[in-house]
Structure formats: structure tokens, C-alpha cells
PDB file of C-alpha atoms in Angstrom:
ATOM      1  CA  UNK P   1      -8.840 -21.380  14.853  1.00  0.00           C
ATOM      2  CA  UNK P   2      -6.993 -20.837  18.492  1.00  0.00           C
ATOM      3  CA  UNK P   3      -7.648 -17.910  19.760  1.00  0.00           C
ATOM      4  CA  UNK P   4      -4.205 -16.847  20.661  1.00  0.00           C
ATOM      5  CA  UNK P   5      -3.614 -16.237  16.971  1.00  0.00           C
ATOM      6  CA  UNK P   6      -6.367 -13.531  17.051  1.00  0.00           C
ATOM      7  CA  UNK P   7      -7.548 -10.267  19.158  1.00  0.00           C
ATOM      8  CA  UNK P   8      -9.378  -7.676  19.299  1.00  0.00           C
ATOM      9  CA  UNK P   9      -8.228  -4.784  17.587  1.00  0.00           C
ATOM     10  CA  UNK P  10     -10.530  -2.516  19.022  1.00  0.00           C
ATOM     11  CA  UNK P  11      -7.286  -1.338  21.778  1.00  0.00           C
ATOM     12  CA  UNK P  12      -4.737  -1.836  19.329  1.00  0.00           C
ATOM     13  CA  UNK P  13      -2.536   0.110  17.344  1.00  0.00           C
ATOM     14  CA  UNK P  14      -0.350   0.358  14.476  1.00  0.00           C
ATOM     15  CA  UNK P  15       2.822   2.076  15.756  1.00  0.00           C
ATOM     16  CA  UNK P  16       5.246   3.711  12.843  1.00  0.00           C
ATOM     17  CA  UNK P  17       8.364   1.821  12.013  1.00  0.00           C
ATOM     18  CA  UNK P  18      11.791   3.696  11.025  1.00  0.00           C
ATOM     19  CA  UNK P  19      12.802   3.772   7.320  1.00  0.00           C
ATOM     20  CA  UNK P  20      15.951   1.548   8.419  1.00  0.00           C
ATOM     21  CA  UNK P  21      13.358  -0.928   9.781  1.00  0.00           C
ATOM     22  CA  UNK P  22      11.479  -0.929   6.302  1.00  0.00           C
ATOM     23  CA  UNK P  23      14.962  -1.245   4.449  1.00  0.00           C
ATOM     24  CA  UNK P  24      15.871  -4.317   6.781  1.00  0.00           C
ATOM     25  CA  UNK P  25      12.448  -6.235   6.014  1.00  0.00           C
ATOM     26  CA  UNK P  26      13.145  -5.582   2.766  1.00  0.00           C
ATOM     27  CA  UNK P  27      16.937  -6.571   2.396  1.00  0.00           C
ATOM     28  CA  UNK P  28      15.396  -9.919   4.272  1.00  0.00           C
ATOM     29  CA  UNK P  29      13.055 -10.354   1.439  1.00  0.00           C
ATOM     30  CA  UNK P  30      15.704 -10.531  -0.546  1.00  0.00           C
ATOM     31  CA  UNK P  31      15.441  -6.980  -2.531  1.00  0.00           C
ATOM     32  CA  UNK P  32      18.417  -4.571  -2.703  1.00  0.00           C
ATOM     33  CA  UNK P  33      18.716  -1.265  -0.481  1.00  0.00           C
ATOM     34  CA  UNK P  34      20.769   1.503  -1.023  1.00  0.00           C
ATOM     35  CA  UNK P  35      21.128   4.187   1.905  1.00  0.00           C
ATOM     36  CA  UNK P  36      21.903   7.570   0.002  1.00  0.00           C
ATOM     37  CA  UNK P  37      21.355  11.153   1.833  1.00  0.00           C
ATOM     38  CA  UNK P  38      19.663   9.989   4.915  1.00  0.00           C
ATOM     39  CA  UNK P  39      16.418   7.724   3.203  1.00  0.00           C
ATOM     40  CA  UNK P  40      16.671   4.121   1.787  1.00  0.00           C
ATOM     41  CA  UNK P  41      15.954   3.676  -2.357  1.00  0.00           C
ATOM     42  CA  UNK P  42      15.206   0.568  -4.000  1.00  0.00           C
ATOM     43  CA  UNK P  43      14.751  -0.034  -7.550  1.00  0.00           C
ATOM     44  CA  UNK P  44      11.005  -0.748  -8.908  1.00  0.00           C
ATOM     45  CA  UNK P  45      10.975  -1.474 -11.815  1.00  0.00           C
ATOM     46  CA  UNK P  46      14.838  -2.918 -12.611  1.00  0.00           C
ATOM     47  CA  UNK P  47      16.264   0.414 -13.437  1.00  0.00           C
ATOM     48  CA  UNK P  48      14.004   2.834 -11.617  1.00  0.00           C
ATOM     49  CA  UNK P  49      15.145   4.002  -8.365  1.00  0.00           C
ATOM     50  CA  UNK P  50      13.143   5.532  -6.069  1.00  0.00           C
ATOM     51  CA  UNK P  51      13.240   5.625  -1.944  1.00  0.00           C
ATOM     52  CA  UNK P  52      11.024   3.012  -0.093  1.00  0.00           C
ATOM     53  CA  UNK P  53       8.873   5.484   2.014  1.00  0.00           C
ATOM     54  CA  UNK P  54       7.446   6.764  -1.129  1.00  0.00           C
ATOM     55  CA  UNK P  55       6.413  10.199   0.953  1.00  0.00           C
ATOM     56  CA  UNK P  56       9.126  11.026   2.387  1.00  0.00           C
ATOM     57  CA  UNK P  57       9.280  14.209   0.706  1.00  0.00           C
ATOM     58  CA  UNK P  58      13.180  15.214   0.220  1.00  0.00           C
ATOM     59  CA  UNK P  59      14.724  18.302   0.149  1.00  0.00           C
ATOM     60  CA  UNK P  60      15.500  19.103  -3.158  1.00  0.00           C
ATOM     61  CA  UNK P  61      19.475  18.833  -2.399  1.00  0.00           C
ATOM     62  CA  UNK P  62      18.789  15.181  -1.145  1.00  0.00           C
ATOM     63  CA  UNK P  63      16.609  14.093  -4.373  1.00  0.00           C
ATOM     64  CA  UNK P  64      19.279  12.272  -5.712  1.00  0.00           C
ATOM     65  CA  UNK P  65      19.411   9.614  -7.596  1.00  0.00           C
ATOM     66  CA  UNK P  66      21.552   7.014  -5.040  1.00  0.00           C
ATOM     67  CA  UNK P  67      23.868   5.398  -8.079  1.00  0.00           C
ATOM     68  CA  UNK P  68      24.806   6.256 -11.550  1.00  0.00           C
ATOM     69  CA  UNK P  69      23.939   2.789 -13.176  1.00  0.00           C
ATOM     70  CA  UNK P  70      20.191   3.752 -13.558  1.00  0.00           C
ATOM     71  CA  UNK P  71      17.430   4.873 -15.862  1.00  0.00           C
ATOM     72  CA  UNK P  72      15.685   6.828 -13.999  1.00  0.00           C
ATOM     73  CA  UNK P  73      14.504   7.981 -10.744  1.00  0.00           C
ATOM     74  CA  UNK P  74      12.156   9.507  -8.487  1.00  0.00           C
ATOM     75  CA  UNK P  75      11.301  11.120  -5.491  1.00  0.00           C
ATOM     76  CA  UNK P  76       8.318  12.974  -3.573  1.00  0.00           C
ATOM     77  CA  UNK P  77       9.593  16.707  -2.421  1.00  0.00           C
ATOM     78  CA  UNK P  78       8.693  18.275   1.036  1.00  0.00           C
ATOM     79  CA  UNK P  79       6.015  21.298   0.335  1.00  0.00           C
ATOM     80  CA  UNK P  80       9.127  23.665   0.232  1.00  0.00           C
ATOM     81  CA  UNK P  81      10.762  23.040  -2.484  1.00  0.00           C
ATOM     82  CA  UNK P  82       7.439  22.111  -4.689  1.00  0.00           C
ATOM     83  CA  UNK P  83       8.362  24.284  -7.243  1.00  0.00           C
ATOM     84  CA  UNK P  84      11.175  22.112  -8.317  1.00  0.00           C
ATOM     85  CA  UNK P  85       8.875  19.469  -9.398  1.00  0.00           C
ATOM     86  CA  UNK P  86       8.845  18.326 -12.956  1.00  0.00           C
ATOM     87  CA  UNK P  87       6.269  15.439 -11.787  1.00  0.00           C
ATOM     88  CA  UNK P  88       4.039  13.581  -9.745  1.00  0.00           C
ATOM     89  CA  UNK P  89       3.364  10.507  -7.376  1.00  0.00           C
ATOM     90  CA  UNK P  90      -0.153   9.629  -8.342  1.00  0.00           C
ATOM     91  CA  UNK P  91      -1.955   8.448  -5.535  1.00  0.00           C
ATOM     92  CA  UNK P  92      -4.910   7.530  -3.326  1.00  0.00           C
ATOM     93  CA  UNK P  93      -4.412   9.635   0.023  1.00  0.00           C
ATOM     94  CA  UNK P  94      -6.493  10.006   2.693  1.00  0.00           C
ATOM     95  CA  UNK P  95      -4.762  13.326   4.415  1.00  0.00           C
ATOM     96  CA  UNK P  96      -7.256  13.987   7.235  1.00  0.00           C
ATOM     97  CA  UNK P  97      -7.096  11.125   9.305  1.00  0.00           C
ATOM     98  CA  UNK P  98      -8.231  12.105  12.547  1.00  0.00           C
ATOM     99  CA  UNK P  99     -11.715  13.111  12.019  1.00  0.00           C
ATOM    100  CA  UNK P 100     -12.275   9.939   9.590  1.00  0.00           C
ATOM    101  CA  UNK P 101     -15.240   7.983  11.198  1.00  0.00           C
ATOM    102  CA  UNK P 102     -18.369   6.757   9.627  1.00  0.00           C
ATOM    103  CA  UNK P 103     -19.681  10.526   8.811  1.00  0.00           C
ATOM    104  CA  UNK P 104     -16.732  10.971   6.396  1.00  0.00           C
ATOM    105  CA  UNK P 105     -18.396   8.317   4.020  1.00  0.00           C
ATOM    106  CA  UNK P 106     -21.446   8.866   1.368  1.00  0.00           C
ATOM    107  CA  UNK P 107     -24.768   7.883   2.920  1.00  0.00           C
ATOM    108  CA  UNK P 108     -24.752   4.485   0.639  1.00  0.00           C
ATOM    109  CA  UNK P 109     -21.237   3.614   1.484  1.00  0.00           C
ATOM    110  CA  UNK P 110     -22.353   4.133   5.615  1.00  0.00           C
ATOM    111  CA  UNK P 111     -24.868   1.835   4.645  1.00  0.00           C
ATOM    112  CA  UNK P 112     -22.875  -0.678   3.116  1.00  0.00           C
ATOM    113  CA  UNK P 113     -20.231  -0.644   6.090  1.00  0.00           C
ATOM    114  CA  UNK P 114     -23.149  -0.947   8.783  1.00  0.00           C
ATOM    115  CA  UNK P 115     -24.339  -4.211   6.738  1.00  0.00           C
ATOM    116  CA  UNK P 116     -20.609  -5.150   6.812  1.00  0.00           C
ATOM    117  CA  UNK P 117     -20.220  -5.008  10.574  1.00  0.00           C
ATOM    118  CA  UNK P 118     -23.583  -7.644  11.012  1.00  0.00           C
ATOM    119  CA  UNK P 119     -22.033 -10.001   8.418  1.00  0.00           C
ATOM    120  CA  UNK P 120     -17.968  -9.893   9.239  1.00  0.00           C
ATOM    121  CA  UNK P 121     -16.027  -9.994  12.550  1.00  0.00           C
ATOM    122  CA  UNK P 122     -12.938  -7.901  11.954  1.00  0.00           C
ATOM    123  CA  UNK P 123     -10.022  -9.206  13.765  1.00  0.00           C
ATOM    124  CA  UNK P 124      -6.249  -8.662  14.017  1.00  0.00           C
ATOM    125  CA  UNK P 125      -4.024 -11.289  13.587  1.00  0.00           C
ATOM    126  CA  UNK P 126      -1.100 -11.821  16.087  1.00  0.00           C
ATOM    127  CA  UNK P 127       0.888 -14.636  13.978  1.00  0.00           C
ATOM    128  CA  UNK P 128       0.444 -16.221  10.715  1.00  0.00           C
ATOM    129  CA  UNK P 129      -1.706 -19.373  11.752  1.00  0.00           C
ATOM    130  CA  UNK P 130      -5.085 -18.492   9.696  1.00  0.00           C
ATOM    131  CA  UNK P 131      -3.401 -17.051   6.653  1.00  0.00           C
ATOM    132  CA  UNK P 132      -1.152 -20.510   6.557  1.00  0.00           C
ATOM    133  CA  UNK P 133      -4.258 -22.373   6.919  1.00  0.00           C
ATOM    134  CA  UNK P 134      -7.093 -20.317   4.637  1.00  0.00           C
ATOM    135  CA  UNK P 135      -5.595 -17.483   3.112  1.00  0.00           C
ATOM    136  CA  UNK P 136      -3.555 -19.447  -0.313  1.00  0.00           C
ATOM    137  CA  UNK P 137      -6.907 -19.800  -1.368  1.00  0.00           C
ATOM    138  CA  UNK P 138      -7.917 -16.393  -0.677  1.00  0.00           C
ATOM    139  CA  UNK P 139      -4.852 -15.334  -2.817  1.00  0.00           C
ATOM    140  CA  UNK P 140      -6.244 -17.599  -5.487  1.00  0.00           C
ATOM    141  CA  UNK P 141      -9.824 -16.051  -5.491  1.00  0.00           C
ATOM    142  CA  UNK P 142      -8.255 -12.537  -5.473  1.00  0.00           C
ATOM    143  CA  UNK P 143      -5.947 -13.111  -8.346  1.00  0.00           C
ATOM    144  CA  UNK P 144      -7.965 -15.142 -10.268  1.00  0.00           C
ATOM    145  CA  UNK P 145     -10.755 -12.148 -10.429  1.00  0.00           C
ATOM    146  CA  UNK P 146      -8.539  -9.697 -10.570  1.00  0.00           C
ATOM    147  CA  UNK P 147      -5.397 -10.604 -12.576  1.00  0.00           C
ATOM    148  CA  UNK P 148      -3.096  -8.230 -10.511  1.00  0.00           C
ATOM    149  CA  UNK P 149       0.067 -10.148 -10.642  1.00  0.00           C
ATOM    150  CA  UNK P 150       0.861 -13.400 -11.341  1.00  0.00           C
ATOM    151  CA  UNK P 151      -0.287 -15.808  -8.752  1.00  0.00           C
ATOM    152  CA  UNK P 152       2.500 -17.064  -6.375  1.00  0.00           C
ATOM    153  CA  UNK P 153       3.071 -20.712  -5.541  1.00  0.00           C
ATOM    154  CA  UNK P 154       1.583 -21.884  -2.363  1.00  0.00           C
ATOM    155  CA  UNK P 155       5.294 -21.941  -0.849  1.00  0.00           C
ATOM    156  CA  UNK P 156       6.326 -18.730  -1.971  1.00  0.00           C
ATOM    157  CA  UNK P 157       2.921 -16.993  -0.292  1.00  0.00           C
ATOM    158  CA  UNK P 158       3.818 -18.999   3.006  1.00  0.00           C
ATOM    159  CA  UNK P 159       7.123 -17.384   3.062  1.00  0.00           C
ATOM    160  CA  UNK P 160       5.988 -14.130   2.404  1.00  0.00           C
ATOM    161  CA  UNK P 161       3.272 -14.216   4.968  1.00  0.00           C
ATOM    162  CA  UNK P 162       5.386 -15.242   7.586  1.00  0.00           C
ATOM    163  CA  UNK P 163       7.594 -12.548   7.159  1.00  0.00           C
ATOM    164  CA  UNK P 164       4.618  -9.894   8.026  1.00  0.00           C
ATOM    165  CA  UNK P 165       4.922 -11.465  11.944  1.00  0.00           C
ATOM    166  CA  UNK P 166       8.685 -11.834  12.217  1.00  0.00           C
ATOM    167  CA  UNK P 167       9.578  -8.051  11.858  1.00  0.00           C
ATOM    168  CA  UNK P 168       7.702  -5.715  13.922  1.00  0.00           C
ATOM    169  CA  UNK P 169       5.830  -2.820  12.504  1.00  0.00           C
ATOM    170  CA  UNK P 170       3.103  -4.778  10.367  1.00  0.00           C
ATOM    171  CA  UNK P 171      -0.644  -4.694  10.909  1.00  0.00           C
ATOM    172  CA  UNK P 172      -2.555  -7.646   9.581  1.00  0.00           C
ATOM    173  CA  UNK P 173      -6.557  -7.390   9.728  1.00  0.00           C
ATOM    174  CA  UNK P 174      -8.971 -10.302   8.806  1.00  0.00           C
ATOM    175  CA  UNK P 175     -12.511 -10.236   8.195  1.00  0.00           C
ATOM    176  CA  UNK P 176     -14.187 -13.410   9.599  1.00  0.00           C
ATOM    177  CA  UNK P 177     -17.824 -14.776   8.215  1.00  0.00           C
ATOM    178  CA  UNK P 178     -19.103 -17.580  10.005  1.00  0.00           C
ATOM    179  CA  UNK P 179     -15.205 -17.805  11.672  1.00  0.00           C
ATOM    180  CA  UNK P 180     -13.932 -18.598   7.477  1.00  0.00           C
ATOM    181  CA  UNK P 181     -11.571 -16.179   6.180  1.00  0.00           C
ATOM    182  CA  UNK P 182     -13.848 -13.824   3.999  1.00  0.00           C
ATOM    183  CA  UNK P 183     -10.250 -11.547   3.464  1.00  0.00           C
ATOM    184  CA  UNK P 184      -7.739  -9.561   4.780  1.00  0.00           C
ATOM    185  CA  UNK P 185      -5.349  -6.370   4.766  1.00  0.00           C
ATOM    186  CA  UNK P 186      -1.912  -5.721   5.604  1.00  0.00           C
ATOM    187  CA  UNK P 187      -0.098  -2.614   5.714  1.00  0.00           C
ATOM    188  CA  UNK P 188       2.687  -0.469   7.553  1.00  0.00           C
ATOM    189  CA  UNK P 189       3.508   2.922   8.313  1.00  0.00           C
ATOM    190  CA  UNK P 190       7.057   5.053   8.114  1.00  0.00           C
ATOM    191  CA  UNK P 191       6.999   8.134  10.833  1.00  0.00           C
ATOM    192  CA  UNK P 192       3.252   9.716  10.076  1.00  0.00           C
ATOM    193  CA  UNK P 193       1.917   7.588   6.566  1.00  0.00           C
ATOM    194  CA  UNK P 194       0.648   4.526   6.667  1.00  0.00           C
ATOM    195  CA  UNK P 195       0.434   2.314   3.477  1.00  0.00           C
ATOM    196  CA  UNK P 196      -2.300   0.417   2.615  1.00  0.00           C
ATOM    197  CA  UNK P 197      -0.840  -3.281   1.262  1.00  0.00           C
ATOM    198  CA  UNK P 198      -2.135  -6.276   0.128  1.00  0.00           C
ATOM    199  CA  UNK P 199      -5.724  -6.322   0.013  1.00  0.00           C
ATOM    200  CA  UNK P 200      -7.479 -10.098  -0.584  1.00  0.00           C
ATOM    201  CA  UNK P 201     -11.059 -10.553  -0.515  1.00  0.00           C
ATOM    202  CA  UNK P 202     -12.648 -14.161  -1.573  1.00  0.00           C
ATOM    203  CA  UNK P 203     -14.917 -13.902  -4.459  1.00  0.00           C
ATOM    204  CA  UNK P 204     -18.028 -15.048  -2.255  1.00  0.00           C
ATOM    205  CA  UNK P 205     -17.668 -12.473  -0.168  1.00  0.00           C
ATOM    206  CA  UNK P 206     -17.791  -9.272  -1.950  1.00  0.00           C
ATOM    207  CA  UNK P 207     -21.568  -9.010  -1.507  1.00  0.00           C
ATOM    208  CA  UNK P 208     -20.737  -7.957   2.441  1.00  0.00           C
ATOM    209  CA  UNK P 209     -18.637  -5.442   1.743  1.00  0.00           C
ATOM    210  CA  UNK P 210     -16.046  -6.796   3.437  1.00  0.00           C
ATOM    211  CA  UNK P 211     -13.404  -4.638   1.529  1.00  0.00           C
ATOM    212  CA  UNK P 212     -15.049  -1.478   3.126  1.00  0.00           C
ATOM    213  CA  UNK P 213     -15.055  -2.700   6.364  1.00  0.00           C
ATOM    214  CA  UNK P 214     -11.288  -3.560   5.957  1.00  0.00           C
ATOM    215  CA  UNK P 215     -10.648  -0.147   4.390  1.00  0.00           C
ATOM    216  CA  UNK P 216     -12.654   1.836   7.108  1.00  0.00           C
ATOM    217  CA  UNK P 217     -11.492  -0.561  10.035  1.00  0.00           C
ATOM    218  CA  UNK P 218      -7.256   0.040   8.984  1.00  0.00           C
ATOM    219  CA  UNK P 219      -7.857   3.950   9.091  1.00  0.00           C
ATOM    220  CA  UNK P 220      -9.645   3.311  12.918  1.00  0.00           C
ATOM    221  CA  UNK P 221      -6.424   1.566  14.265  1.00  0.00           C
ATOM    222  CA  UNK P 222      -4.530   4.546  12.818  1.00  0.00           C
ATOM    223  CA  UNK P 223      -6.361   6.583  14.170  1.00  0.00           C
ATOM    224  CA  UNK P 224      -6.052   5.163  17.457  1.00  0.00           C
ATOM    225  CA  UNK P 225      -2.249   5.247  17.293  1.00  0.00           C
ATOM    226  CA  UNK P 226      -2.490   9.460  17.517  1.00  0.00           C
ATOM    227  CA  UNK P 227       0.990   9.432  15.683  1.00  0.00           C
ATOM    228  CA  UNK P 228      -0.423   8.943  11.456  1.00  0.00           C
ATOM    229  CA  UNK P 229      -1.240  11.610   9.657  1.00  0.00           C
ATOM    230  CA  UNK P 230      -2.041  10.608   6.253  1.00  0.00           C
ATOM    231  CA  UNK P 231      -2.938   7.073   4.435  1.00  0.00           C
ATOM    232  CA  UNK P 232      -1.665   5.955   1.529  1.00  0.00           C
ATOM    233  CA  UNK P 233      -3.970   2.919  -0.310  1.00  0.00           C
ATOM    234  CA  UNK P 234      -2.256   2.565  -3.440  1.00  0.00           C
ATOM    235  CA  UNK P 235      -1.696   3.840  -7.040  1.00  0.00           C
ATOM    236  CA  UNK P 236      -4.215   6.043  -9.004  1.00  0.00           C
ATOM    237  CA  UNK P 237      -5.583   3.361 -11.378  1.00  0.00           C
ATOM    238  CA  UNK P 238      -7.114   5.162 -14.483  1.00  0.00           C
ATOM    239  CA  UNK P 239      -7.200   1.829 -15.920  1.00  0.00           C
ATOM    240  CA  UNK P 240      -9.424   0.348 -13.215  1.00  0.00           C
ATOM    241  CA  UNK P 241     -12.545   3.295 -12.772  1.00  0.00           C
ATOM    242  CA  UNK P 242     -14.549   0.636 -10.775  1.00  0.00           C
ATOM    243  CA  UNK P 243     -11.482   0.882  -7.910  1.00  0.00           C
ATOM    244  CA  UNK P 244     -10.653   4.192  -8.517  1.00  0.00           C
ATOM    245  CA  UNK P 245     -14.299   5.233  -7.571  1.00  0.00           C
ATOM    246  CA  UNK P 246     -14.346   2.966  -5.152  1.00  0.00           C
ATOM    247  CA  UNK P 247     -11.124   4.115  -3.221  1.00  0.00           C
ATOM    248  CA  UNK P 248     -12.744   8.094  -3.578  1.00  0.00           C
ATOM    249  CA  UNK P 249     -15.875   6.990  -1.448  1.00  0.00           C
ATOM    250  CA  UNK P 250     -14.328   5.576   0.967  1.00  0.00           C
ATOM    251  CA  UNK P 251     -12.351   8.656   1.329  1.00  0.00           C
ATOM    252  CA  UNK P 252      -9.425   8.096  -0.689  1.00  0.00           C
ATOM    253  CA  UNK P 253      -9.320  11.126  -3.296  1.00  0.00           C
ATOM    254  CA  UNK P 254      -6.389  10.808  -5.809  1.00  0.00           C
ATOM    255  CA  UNK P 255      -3.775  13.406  -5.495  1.00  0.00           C
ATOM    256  CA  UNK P 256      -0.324  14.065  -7.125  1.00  0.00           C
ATOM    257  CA  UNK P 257       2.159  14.366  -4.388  1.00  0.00           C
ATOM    258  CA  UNK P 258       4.961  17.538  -6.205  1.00  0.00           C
ATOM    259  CA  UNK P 259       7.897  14.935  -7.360  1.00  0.00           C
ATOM    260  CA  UNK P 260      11.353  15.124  -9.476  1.00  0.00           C
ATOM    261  CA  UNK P 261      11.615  12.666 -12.195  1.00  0.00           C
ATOM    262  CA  UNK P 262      14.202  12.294 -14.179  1.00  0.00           C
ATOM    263  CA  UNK P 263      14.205   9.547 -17.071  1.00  0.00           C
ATOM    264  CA  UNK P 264      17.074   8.713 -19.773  1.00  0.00           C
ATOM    265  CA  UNK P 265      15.307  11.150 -22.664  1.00  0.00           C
ATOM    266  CA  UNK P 266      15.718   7.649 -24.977  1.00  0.00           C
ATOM    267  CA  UNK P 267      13.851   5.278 -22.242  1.00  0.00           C
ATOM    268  CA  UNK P 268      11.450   8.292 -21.383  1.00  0.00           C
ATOM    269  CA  UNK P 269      10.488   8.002 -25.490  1.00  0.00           C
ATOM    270  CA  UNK P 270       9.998   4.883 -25.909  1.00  0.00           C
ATOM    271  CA  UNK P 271       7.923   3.891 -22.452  1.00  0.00           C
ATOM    272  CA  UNK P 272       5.400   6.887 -23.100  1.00  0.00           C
ATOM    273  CA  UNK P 273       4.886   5.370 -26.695  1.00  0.00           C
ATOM    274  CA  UNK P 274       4.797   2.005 -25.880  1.00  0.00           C
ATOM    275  CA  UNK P 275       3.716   1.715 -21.785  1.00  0.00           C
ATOM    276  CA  UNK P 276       1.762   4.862 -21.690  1.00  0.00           C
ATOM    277  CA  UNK P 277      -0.135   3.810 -18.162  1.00  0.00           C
ATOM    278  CA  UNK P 278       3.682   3.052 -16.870  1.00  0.00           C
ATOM    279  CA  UNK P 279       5.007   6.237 -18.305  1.00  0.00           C
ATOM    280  CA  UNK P 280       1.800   7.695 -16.007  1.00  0.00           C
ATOM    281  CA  UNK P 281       2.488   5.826 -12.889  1.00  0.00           C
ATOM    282  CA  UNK P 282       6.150   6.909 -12.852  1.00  0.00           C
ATOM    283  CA  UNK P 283       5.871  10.532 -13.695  1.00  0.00           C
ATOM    284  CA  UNK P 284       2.233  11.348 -13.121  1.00  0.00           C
ATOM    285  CA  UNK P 285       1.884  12.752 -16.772  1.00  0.00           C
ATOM    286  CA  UNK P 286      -0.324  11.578 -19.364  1.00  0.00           C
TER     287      UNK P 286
END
């Protein structure tokens, strides 16, 4: 592995994009944008608007649904106008992220990470090199455990790897065992949150903890950057307990960001009969 492709992250940062830049990686990915009211929406699911810097937190004026040919949509509201929420992003959020060090974690999950840090060299990569050469088959062990999504042909992840070192603004760390891939973790932030993105681990090595070193090591480089304020890593997954829990010791508790919703009262129906967990992850209501 040249070393070029690799440094130490230990005097690096990950410095905030704009919501433009996030709407242009995203336009070159191939997925509609829609400026409306000063912030950028897309639609997830087909349908389902909402903007791409999930906390952005709109004034209640600007929550606005970007186009009439829609479903539904949604949007996080600043702290002001909280009382016009009739729902809820439900998320993992780590809001205090300047004290986070290794006395923020549970005595067992210190001792995990401290094991970690003998077994895996955490690295950041500087260009897609390793992840072209070891990480399809990291993909495969990830999806094949976990059944997230459906697993992505080898030329498809090469694209979409590529495109975390052509636009600026990503952060892409590695965990190295014996100098193999073990796994890695991408993720961005928008003005003062950071997201937490894709998140592969290899099956053999889960027993170093790798995915808490990769958890505790992002929040260190935000740290370092003075400018993020709050992490997001992910959905609240009632389905999944075992990540869930996981994502609370490592600092993660799951709260429900104040949101509008509004859903077509026929679509609303029918998804919290039939796609109750969906109904949940767009609304925050059981």
C-alpha cells in the first residue's frame, strides 16, 4: 500500500462543507436537487422530500415543501419555532462534542477501545487506492452480515468510492490490522454537524473492536476541527437493539430533533398500517 495514499490523521481535520457543496456532490451522483428558501431538498424515498442537511433546522416560514408533485415532506425546525412541530427526526446525536474523549465512554467500552488501539492502526485516506484494492470485499462482508441494502456491483462501489476524493469536504478513515483493511468510515459535515456515513467492518474483525475505534477516532478529528458542534451517526433503529445500544455507549443517545411532517392523510394510512418502522423513521411516531 504506498504511503502517499495514507496519513496520519492525528493533525488533520474535517472542515464543514456548504449545503451548495453537498447539493453539487449529489447532483454529480446523479440524484435530483431542488434549491427552495435558501437550503437544498432531495427526495428519499421517491415522493418524500426533505432538505439534504437533515439539521438544518428551518424557520417555520421556510419549512416548505419545495414542489407540489409530492407526498410528503419534512423538515427539522430551529429551537424557536419548536412548538410548531407535529414530528420528529429520530436520531443518534452526539451534541457535546468538545469534551468527548475516552472518559465520556462506560468503563467496558474504554476497555474495548484501548484493546482496539493495540490491534488496529487508524489511518486517513488521501485518495481511493486501498478501498479500490480491498474494500469491495469489505462491502461484501458488511452486507452479507448485515443485509442493509442490497449489495452493489463491484463497478458501481468503484464509482461511488471515487467520488468521496474528487469533491472536497469528505473524511475517509481506515482501520489497518496487520496493514489489511479490517474497515472503514466515511462521513461529512454541513456548517457545525457532521454525519456519520458508511460504516464497513470485515466480519473477522469485529472481535477488535474496530467499529469503536472508528466511531471514537471520527468524533477526535471533529473535534480537532473547533468548528462541529454536534454528530449525527445515523437513524434510531428500534429494529436493530444490538446497534441501537451500541451507538448509546459510545455516546450516541437517540433524540427526536422538533420536525414538521406533513403526509397525504391517504399515504400517511396506509404506510403506518403496512410500513409501520417507515411510518416511524419519517415522522418519529409509533
Amino acid at each position: 500500500m504506498p504511503v502517499q495514499h495514507i496519513e496520519d490523521f492525528s493533525a488533520q481535520w474535517l472542515t464543514p462543507m456548504t449545503e451548495e457543496q453537498l447539493a453539487d456532490w449529489h447532483r454529480h451522483e446523479g440524484t435530483q436537487v431542488i434549491y427552495h428558501r435558501g437550503h437544498y431538498w432531495r427526495q428519499t424515498p421517491v415522493g418524500f422530500y426533505q432538505p439534504l442537511h437533515w439539521l438544518a433546522r428551518l424557520g417555520v416560514e421556510d419549512a416548505r415543501c419545495p414542489t407540489l408533485l409530492r407526498w410528503g415532506f419534512r423538515a427539522s425546525l430551529q429551537d424557536d419555532d419548536a412548538a410548531f412541530a407535529n414530528g420528529s427526526i429520530p436520531i443518534h446525536l452526539l451534541s457535546n462534542v468538545t469534551d468527548y474523549d475516552l472518559s465520556s465512554l462506560k468503563q467496558k467500552r474504554r476497555q474495548n477501545l484501548l484493546k482496539c488501539r493495540k490491534l488496529v492502526q487508524f489511518v486517513q485516506l488521501t485518495s481511493p487506492a486501498l478501498l479500490q484494492e480491498q474494500g469491495y470485499e469489505v462491502l461484501l462482508s458488511t452486507l452479507k452480515r448485515t443485509q442493509y441494502i442490497t449489495i452493489p456491483t463491484q463497478k458501481e462501489y468503484l464509482a461511488n468510492i471515487t467520488e468521496y476524493f474528487t469533491f472536497g469536504g469528505w473524511l475517509v478513515l481506515a482501520g489497518l490490522i496487520d496493514t489489511k483493511l479490517g474497515g472503514y468510515l466515511s462521513g461529512c459535515a454541513i456548517d457545525g454537524t457532521a454525519y456519520m456515513g458508511d460504516r464497513m467492518i470485515v466480519t473477522e474483525a469485529l472481535p477488535t473492536n474496530i467499529s469503536s475505534g472508528l466511531t471514537f477516532e471520527f468524533v477526535q478529528i471533529c473535534r480537532q476541527s473547533g468548528k462541529i458542534r454536534e454528530i449525527v451517526s445515523g437513524l434510531h433503529t428500534p429494529e436493530n437493539p444490538g446497534l441501537s445500544a451500541f451507538k448509546e455507549d459510545m455516546g450516541f443517545p437517540v433524540k427526536h430533533i422538533p420536525a414538521l411532517v406533513q403526509i397525504n392523510p391517504l399515504v400517511e394510512k396506509f404506510i403506518r398500517w403496512r410500513y409501520p418502522l417507515k411510518y416511524y423513521y419519517l415522522t418519529g411516531h409509533n
